[in-house]
Amino acid sequence: MQKKIMEKIRTRFAPSPTGFLHIGGARTALFNWLYTRHYGGKFILRIEDTDQQRSTDKSTKAILDAMTWLGLNWDEGPYFQAQRVQLHRDMVQKLIKEGKAFYCNCTPEELESKRKQALATGKKPKYDGTCREKKLTKSANSVVRFRSKQDGVTIVEDLIKGRIIFNNEELDDLIIERGDGYPTYNFAVVVDDALMNITHVIRGDDHVNNTPRQILLYEALGFAVPKFAHVPMILGSDKTRLSKRHGATSVMAYKEMGYLPESLVNYLVRLGWSHGDQEIFSLQQLIELFSMDAVGKSPAVFNPEKLLWLNGHYIKASSSERLIEEMKPLWPLGTRTDDASFTQKVIADLQPRVKTLVELANRADFYFADEIKYEEQAAQKFLTQDISEQLKAIVVAISSLRNFSKESLEDFFKTFTQERNIKFKAIAQPLRVALTGKTVSPGIDEVMVTLGKDRVIKKINNAIAYIEQLK
């Protein structure tokens, strides 16, 4: 019996295409998606584009691309709200005919005057019902208002926040159709959710105050009221609402910065949801474990360092074959990565040491460069006249090595240093700078094996030539 009930669950994500998909919206989409997948229901994507002046095709594409990148596949849609306007208008007319809505021709100036007067007398600045009983017909610039209940209470049994009680006298006769004939948000969303049989509305808690108005609209239209779950907002480190000043807020900006989608998914779900002390979750684990009972009531604080740590974890856990594909758009212009085998080895060298793919791309520059640009201080300290002879001896010795493996190089360096009665550190950093141009890199033996004998000899000879020209 339980399975039969659960199969009826239908959730939706309904972004407005007026910009990119931001972190908060992505988390809302993720919670809807996980809840639906947990119970084997249907996840619907609806683009709320009735604001024709601000809605753009570019934003729609950006939202769809971000959803796809995160792996949040939808079962139906995307539906476009602007294509459903006639349905909304029909429902407006239904309410008018039933006496549940009315035309209002109050001008913006009149409404503003009434608002100021109400505030001046300490009253709530809501619509005063001027046109409620006038039985007006449609005229130029007239709007349609919902005849809201004037007494009693509307109760929201929120799956996250618990019971919330609203006094109906606090709610005004909200506009449901603007003067241009387009529905308002609160009306269109009710009609669309009802006609799409949405059973659970999971959204940000900035919509809490819309909920009693929407419940009254459901009831007036004769639709079943869905269950509501309002997710607390995401805050920045200063406990204010997350914004650009706290860092990137667009989902695709994280892709461009070299984050893997699974790290963002893992991080977003932990912003407000928990399962004990567990931090790392596979997608399948999230689907199995997710429930509204474990969603917190308090706002979550966005921690970029935690996300960065998670991304490093997922980069380390990824196959170099997978990363070679992820890296393609991130290599600096001019980087030659046509040798797939070599590129894969470079990635394998660096992936345990980086936290983003952009960092990997930047740290890999010396592998691909024919001529290295040495860090100035590193060159001054380590590429000196007295090291030149050692580097020449290394070139001669490794030229005859048949096996260029990590083990053979370890044996080589052990013998080389013993014969010259020097410690490895005496040549380690000079050799590192010669090969990489830097004082920090993966292990020298790892770098040499990945570069291969020919590249190593060429780079060391270039370093020798650099030292010689300093004479």
PDB file of C-alpha atoms in Angstrom, residues 94-303:
ATOM      1  CA  LYS A  94     -13.961  31.038 -13.643  1.00  0.00           C
ATOM      2  CA  LEU A  95     -13.331  32.854 -10.362  1.00  0.00           C
ATOM      3  CA  ILE A  96     -14.973  36.052 -11.645  1.00  0.00           C
ATOM      4  CA  LYS A  97     -18.112  34.152 -12.707  1.00  0.00           C
ATOM      5  CA  GLU A  98     -18.292  32.468  -9.315  1.00  0.00           C
ATOM      6  CA  GLY A  99     -17.935  35.796  -7.506  1.00  0.00           C
ATOM      7  CA  LYS A 100     -14.540  34.814  -6.106  1.00  0.00           C
ATOM      8  CA  ALA A 101     -12.623  37.493  -8.015  1.00  0.00           C
ATOM      9  CA  PHE A 102     -13.401  40.996  -9.229  1.00  0.00           C
ATOM     10  CA  TYR A 103     -12.130  43.738 -11.524  1.00  0.00           C
ATOM     11  CA  CYS A 104     -10.362  46.669  -9.906  1.00  0.00           C
ATOM     12  CA  ASN A 105      -9.625  49.961 -11.655  1.00  0.00           C
ATOM     13  CA  CYS A 106      -7.796  51.720  -8.813  1.00  0.00           C
ATOM     14  CA  THR A 107      -4.819  53.564 -10.273  1.00  0.00           C
ATOM     15  CA  PRO A 108      -1.258  53.058  -8.965  1.00  0.00           C
ATOM     16  CA  GLU A 109      -1.359  56.614  -7.644  1.00  0.00           C
ATOM     17  CA  GLU A 110      -4.572  55.943  -5.698  1.00  0.00           C
ATOM     18  CA  LEU A 111      -3.169  52.746  -4.254  1.00  0.00           C
ATOM     19  CA  GLU A 112       0.044  54.475  -3.195  1.00  0.00           C
ATOM     20  CA  SER A 113      -1.960  57.226  -1.498  1.00  0.00           C
ATOM     21  CA  LYS A 114      -4.016  54.635   0.388  1.00  0.00           C
ATOM     22  CA  ARG A 115      -0.849  52.776   1.379  1.00  0.00           C
ATOM     23  CA  LYS A 116       0.690  55.895   2.859  1.00  0.00           C
ATOM     24  CA  GLN A 117      -2.531  56.754   4.676  1.00  0.00           C
ATOM     25  CA  ALA A 118      -2.724  53.276   6.207  1.00  0.00           C
ATOM     26  CA  LEU A 119       0.886  53.452   7.372  1.00  0.00           C
ATOM     27  CA  ALA A 120       0.302  56.921   8.842  1.00  0.00           C
ATOM     28  CA  THR A 121      -2.571  55.591  10.963  1.00  0.00           C
ATOM     29  CA  GLY A 122      -0.677  52.481  12.057  1.00  0.00           C
ATOM     30  CA  LYS A 123      -2.648  50.074   9.883  1.00  0.00           C
ATOM     31  CA  LYS A 124      -1.369  47.294   7.644  1.00  0.00           C
ATOM     32  CA  PRO A 125      -0.859  48.783   4.142  1.00  0.00           C
ATOM     33  CA  LYS A 126      -3.096  46.309   2.349  1.00  0.00           C
ATOM     34  CA  TYR A 127      -5.722  46.873  -0.335  1.00  0.00           C
ATOM     35  CA  ASP A 128      -8.811  48.394   1.284  1.00  0.00           C
ATOM     36  CA  GLY A 129     -11.431  46.698  -0.896  1.00  0.00           C
ATOM     37  CA  THR A 130     -12.517  49.826  -2.790  1.00  0.00           C
ATOM     38  CA  CYS A 131     -13.683  47.870  -5.859  1.00  0.00           C
ATOM     39  CA  ARG A 132     -14.720  44.690  -4.055  1.00  0.00           C
ATOM     40  CA  GLU A 133     -18.471  45.205  -4.335  1.00  0.00           C
ATOM     41  CA  LYS A 134     -18.650  47.494  -7.376  1.00  0.00           C
ATOM     42  CA  LYS A 135     -19.185  44.633  -9.857  1.00  0.00           C
ATOM     43  CA  LEU A 136     -16.992  46.335 -12.440  1.00  0.00           C
ATOM     44  CA  THR A 137     -16.336  44.938 -15.912  1.00  0.00           C
ATOM     45  CA  LYS A 138     -13.024  44.835 -17.703  1.00  0.00           C
ATOM     46  CA  SER A 139     -11.658  48.217 -18.765  1.00  0.00           C
ATOM     47  CA  ALA A 140      -8.351  49.646 -19.927  1.00  0.00           C
ATOM     48  CA  ASN A 141      -5.611  48.808 -17.393  1.00  0.00           C
ATOM     49  CA  SER A 142      -8.026  47.210 -14.930  1.00  0.00           C
ATOM     50  CA  VAL A 143      -6.663  44.310 -12.926  1.00  0.00           C
ATOM     51  CA  VAL A 144      -8.379  41.269 -11.453  1.00  0.00           C
ATOM     52  CA  ARG A 145      -8.215  40.725  -7.703  1.00  0.00           C
ATOM     53  CA  PHE A 146      -8.968  37.578  -5.719  1.00  0.00           C
ATOM     54  CA  ARG A 147     -11.737  37.987  -3.162  1.00  0.00           C
ATOM     55  CA  SER A 148      -9.740  36.815  -0.161  1.00  0.00           C
ATOM     56  CA  LYS A 149     -11.293  35.581   3.095  1.00  0.00           C
ATOM     57  CA  GLN A 150     -11.632  38.352   5.675  1.00  0.00           C
ATOM     58  CA  ASP A 151     -11.810  36.201   8.798  1.00  0.00           C
ATOM     59  CA  GLY A 152     -10.630  32.912  10.209  1.00  0.00           C
ATOM     60  CA  VAL A 153      -7.174  31.403   9.761  1.00  0.00           C
ATOM     61  CA  THR A 154      -5.255  29.517   7.103  1.00  0.00           C
ATOM     62  CA  ILE A 155      -3.021  26.755   8.444  1.00  0.00           C
ATOM     63  CA  VAL A 156       0.118  25.546   6.689  1.00  0.00           C
ATOM     64  CA  GLU A 157       1.348  22.121   7.818  1.00  0.00           C
ATOM     65  CA  ASP A 158       4.907  22.615   6.630  1.00  0.00           C
ATOM     66  CA  LEU A 159       7.001  19.458   6.297  1.00  0.00           C
ATOM     67  CA  ILE A 160      10.074  21.319   7.549  1.00  0.00           C
ATOM     68  CA  LYS A 161       8.861  24.200   9.699  1.00  0.00           C
ATOM     69  CA  GLY A 162       5.841  22.501  11.212  1.00  0.00           C
ATOM     70  CA  ARG A 163       2.463  24.169  11.674  1.00  0.00           C
ATOM     71  CA  ILE A 164       2.233  27.853  10.672  1.00  0.00           C
ATOM     72  CA  ILE A 165      -0.992  29.758  11.315  1.00  0.00           C
ATOM     73  CA  PHE A 166      -1.952  32.859   9.325  1.00  0.00           C
ATOM     74  CA  ASN A 167      -4.828  35.188  10.173  1.00  0.00           C
ATOM     75  CA  ASN A 168      -6.853  35.720   7.027  1.00  0.00           C
ATOM     76  CA  GLU A 169      -7.581  39.325   7.954  1.00  0.00           C
ATOM     77  CA  GLU A 170      -3.893  39.999   7.359  1.00  0.00           C
ATOM     78  CA  LEU A 171      -4.211  38.866   3.724  1.00  0.00           C
ATOM     79  CA  ASP A 172      -5.441  41.329   1.130  1.00  0.00           C
ATOM     80  CA  ASP A 173      -7.293  40.883  -2.152  1.00  0.00           C
ATOM     81  CA  LEU A 174      -4.214  40.056  -4.179  1.00  0.00           C
ATOM     82  CA  ILE A 175      -3.999  40.779  -7.896  1.00  0.00           C
ATOM     83  CA  ILE A 176      -4.255  37.583  -9.917  1.00  0.00           C
ATOM     84  CA  GLU A 177      -4.258  39.126 -13.409  1.00  0.00           C
ATOM     85  CA  ARG A 178      -2.391  42.283 -14.324  1.00  0.00           C
ATOM     86  CA  GLY A 179      -3.657  45.027 -16.592  1.00  0.00           C
ATOM     87  CA  ASP A 180      -1.733  43.535 -19.533  1.00  0.00           C
ATOM     88  CA  GLY A 181      -3.703  40.296 -19.241  1.00  0.00           C
ATOM     89  CA  TYR A 182      -0.847  38.258 -17.781  1.00  0.00           C
ATOM     90  CA  PRO A 183      -1.311  36.296 -14.565  1.00  0.00           C
ATOM     91  CA  THR A 184       0.644  37.164 -11.440  1.00  0.00           C
ATOM     92  CA  TYR A 185       3.091  34.701  -9.921  1.00  0.00           C
ATOM     93  CA  ASN A 186       0.876  33.566  -7.055  1.00  0.00           C
ATOM     94  CA  PHE A 187      -2.003  32.715  -9.360  1.00  0.00           C
ATOM     95  CA  ALA A 188      -0.103  31.125 -12.240  1.00  0.00           C
ATOM     96  CA  VAL A 189       1.912  28.896  -9.929  1.00  0.00           C
ATOM     97  CA  VAL A 190      -1.241  27.575  -8.261  1.00  0.00           C
ATOM     98  CA  VAL A 191      -2.949  26.806 -11.566  1.00  0.00           C
ATOM     99  CA  ASP A 192       0.120  25.137 -13.034  1.00  0.00           C
ATOM    100  CA  ASP A 193       0.910  23.086  -9.921  1.00  0.00           C
ATOM    101  CA  ALA A 194      -2.707  21.951  -9.705  1.00  0.00           C
ATOM    102  CA  LEU A 195      -3.052  21.035 -13.382  1.00  0.00           C
ATOM    103  CA  MET A 196       0.292  19.237 -13.306  1.00  0.00           C
ATOM    104  CA  ASN A 197      -0.850  17.262 -10.249  1.00  0.00           C
ATOM    105  CA  ILE A 198       2.044  18.421  -8.099  1.00  0.00           C
ATOM    106  CA  THR A 199       1.735  16.716  -4.718  1.00  0.00           C
ATOM    107  CA  HIS A 200       4.677  18.336  -2.913  1.00  0.00           C
ATOM    108  CA  VAL A 201       5.865  21.933  -3.283  1.00  0.00           C
ATOM    109  CA  ILE A 202       9.435  22.109  -1.999  1.00  0.00           C
ATOM    110  CA  ARG A 203      10.872  25.612  -2.241  1.00  0.00           C
ATOM    111  CA  GLY A 204      12.812  28.334  -0.444  1.00  0.00           C
ATOM    112  CA  ASP A 205      11.356  29.807   2.713  1.00  0.00           C
ATOM    113  CA  ASP A 206      11.161  33.242   1.093  1.00  0.00           C
ATOM    114  CA  HIS A 207       7.861  31.867  -0.259  1.00  0.00           C
ATOM    115  CA  VAL A 208       6.342  31.129   3.154  1.00  0.00           C
ATOM    116  CA  ASN A 209       4.200  34.263   3.129  1.00  0.00           C
ATOM    117  CA  ASN A 210       2.878  33.378  -0.338  1.00  0.00           C
ATOM    118  CA  THR A 211       1.633  30.019   0.890  1.00  0.00           C
ATOM    119  CA  PRO A 212      -1.577  31.028   2.716  1.00  0.00           C
ATOM    120  CA  ARG A 213      -2.637  33.114  -0.290  1.00  0.00           C
ATOM    121  CA  GLN A 214      -1.966  30.169  -2.576  1.00  0.00           C
ATOM    122  CA  ILE A 215      -3.852  27.754  -0.329  1.00  0.00           C
ATOM    123  CA  LEU A 216      -6.921  30.008  -0.501  1.00  0.00           C
ATOM    124  CA  LEU A 217      -6.588  30.053  -4.305  1.00  0.00           C
ATOM    125  CA  TYR A 218      -6.392  26.234  -4.447  1.00  0.00           C
ATOM    126  CA  GLU A 219      -9.553  26.024  -2.377  1.00  0.00           C
ATOM    127  CA  ALA A 220     -11.382  28.672  -4.419  1.00  0.00           C
ATOM    128  CA  LEU A 221     -10.530  26.870  -7.656  1.00  0.00           C
ATOM    129  CA  GLY A 222     -11.588  23.516  -6.239  1.00  0.00           C
ATOM    130  CA  PHE A 223      -8.121  21.958  -6.412  1.00  0.00           C
ATOM    131  CA  ALA A 224      -6.477  19.674  -3.870  1.00  0.00           C
ATOM    132  CA  VAL A 225      -3.892  21.507  -1.791  1.00  0.00           C
ATOM    133  CA  PRO A 226      -0.371  20.031  -2.088  1.00  0.00           C
ATOM    134  CA  LYS A 227       1.975  19.487   0.818  1.00  0.00           C
ATOM    135  CA  PHE A 228       4.467  22.304   1.375  1.00  0.00           C
ATOM    136  CA  ALA A 229       8.082  22.209   2.515  1.00  0.00           C
ATOM    137  CA  HIS A 230       9.983  25.481   2.859  1.00  0.00           C
ATOM    138  CA  VAL A 231      13.748  25.137   2.890  1.00  0.00           C
ATOM    139  CA  PRO A 232      15.667  27.713   4.988  1.00  0.00           C
ATOM    140  CA  MET A 233      17.807  30.134   3.021  1.00  0.00           C
ATOM    141  CA  ILE A 234      21.563  29.939   2.495  1.00  0.00           C
ATOM    142  CA  LEU A 235      23.667  32.574   4.230  1.00  0.00           C
ATOM    143  CA  GLY A 236      27.167  33.855   3.604  1.00  0.00           C
ATOM    144  CA  SER A 237      29.929  33.695   6.213  1.00  0.00           C
ATOM    145  CA  ASP A 238      28.716  37.007   7.663  1.00  0.00           C
ATOM    146  CA  LYS A 239      25.252  35.491   8.234  1.00  0.00           C
ATOM    147  CA  THR A 240      23.622  37.679   5.578  1.00  0.00           C
ATOM    148  CA  ARG A 241      21.825  36.258   2.549  1.00  0.00           C
ATOM    149  CA  LEU A 242      24.236  34.621   0.113  1.00  0.00           C
ATOM    150  CA  SER A 243      25.260  37.026  -2.643  1.00  0.00           C
ATOM    151  CA  LYS A 244      28.106  37.741  -5.055  1.00  0.00           C
ATOM    152  CA  ARG A 245      30.150  39.407  -2.334  1.00  0.00           C
ATOM    153  CA  HIS A 246      30.507  35.976  -0.725  1.00  0.00           C
ATOM    154  CA  GLY A 247      31.925  34.477  -3.926  1.00  0.00           C
ATOM    155  CA  ALA A 248      30.419  32.826  -6.974  1.00  0.00           C
ATOM    156  CA  THR A 249      26.693  32.125  -6.706  1.00  0.00           C
ATOM    157  CA  SER A 250      26.094  30.778 -10.224  1.00  0.00           C
ATOM    158  CA  VAL A 251      26.265  27.006 -10.610  1.00  0.00           C
ATOM    159  CA  MET A 252      28.073  27.110 -13.948  1.00  0.00           C
ATOM    160  CA  ALA A 253      30.686  29.476 -12.528  1.00  0.00           C
ATOM    161  CA  TYR A 254      31.815  26.528 -10.419  1.00  0.00           C
ATOM    162  CA  LYS A 255      32.175  24.394 -13.509  1.00  0.00           C
ATOM    163  CA  GLU A 256      34.330  27.118 -15.063  1.00  0.00           C
ATOM    164  CA  MET A 257      36.431  27.245 -11.891  1.00  0.00           C
ATOM    165  CA  GLY A 258      37.174  23.545 -12.164  1.00  0.00           C
ATOM    166  CA  TYR A 259      34.690  21.969  -9.776  1.00  0.00           C
ATOM    167  CA  LEU A 260      33.193  18.548 -10.417  1.00  0.00           C
ATOM    168  CA  PRO A 261      29.387  18.316 -10.362  1.00  0.00           C
ATOM    169  CA  GLU A 262      29.343  15.578  -7.719  1.00  0.00           C
ATOM    170  CA  SER A 263      31.265  17.783  -5.292  1.00  0.00           C
ATOM    171  CA  LEU A 264      28.712  20.579  -5.687  1.00  0.00           C
ATOM    172  CA  VAL A 265      25.809  18.140  -5.323  1.00  0.00           C
ATOM    173  CA  ASN A 266      27.377  16.601  -2.213  1.00  0.00           C
ATOM    174  CA  TYR A 267      28.010  20.045  -0.733  1.00  0.00           C
ATOM    175  CA  LEU A 268      24.593  21.501  -1.544  1.00  0.00           C
ATOM    176  CA  VAL A 269      22.698  18.619   0.008  1.00  0.00           C
ATOM    177  CA  ARG A 270      24.649  19.101   3.236  1.00  0.00           C
ATOM    178  CA  LEU A 271      23.532  22.741   3.354  1.00  0.00           C
ATOM    179  CA  GLY A 272      20.532  22.046   5.519  1.00  0.00           C
ATOM    180  CA  TRP A 273      20.321  18.240   5.436  1.00  0.00           C
ATOM    181  CA  SER A 274      22.348  15.714   7.385  1.00  0.00           C
ATOM    182  CA  HIS A 275      22.718  12.024   8.065  1.00  0.00           C
ATOM    183  CA  GLY A 276      24.647  11.668  11.280  1.00  0.00           C
ATOM    184  CA  ASP A 277      28.200  12.916  10.906  1.00  0.00           C
ATOM    185  CA  GLN A 278      28.653  11.559   7.378  1.00  0.00           C
ATOM    186  CA  GLU A 279      30.107  14.101   4.948  1.00  0.00           C
ATOM    187  CA  ILE A 280      30.757  12.134   1.740  1.00  0.00           C
ATOM    188  CA  PHE A 281      27.789  10.666  -0.115  1.00  0.00           C
ATOM    189  CA  SER A 282      27.408   8.990  -3.461  1.00  0.00           C
ATOM    190  CA  LEU A 283      24.344   9.979  -5.461  1.00  0.00           C
ATOM    191  CA  GLN A 284      22.789   6.573  -4.826  1.00  0.00           C
ATOM    192  CA  GLN A 285      23.321   6.980  -1.082  1.00  0.00           C
ATOM    193  CA  LEU A 286      21.642  10.380  -1.178  1.00  0.00           C
ATOM    194  CA  ILE A 287      18.641   8.948  -2.996  1.00  0.00           C
ATOM    195  CA  GLU A 288      18.339   6.143  -0.448  1.00  0.00           C
ATOM    196  CA  LEU A 289      18.798   8.335   2.637  1.00  0.00           C
ATOM    197  CA  PHE A 290      17.127  11.643   1.792  1.00  0.00           C
ATOM    198  CA  SER A 291      14.036  12.680   3.726  1.00  0.00           C
ATOM    199  CA  MET A 292      12.409  15.938   4.803  1.00  0.00           C
ATOM    200  CA  ASP A 293      12.672  14.845   8.440  1.00  0.00           C
ATOM    201  CA  ALA A 294      16.430  15.454   8.313  1.00  0.00           C
ATOM    202  CA  VAL A 295      16.216  18.941   6.783  1.00  0.00           C
ATOM    203  CA  GLY A 296      17.077  21.588   9.369  1.00  0.00           C
ATOM    204  CA  LYS A 297      14.865  24.522  10.284  1.00  0.00           C
ATOM    205  CA  SER A 298      17.723  27.035  10.533  1.00  0.00           C
ATOM    206  CA  PRO A 299      19.539  28.800   7.679  1.00  0.00           C
ATOM    207  CA  ALA A 300      22.693  27.111   6.393  1.00  0.00           C
ATOM    208  CA  VAL A 301      26.012  28.950   6.089  1.00  0.00           C
ATOM    209  CA  PHE A 302      27.893  28.597   2.823  1.00  0.00           C
ATOM    210  CA  ASN A 303      31.509  27.608   3.427  1.00  0.00           C
TER     211      ASN A 303
END
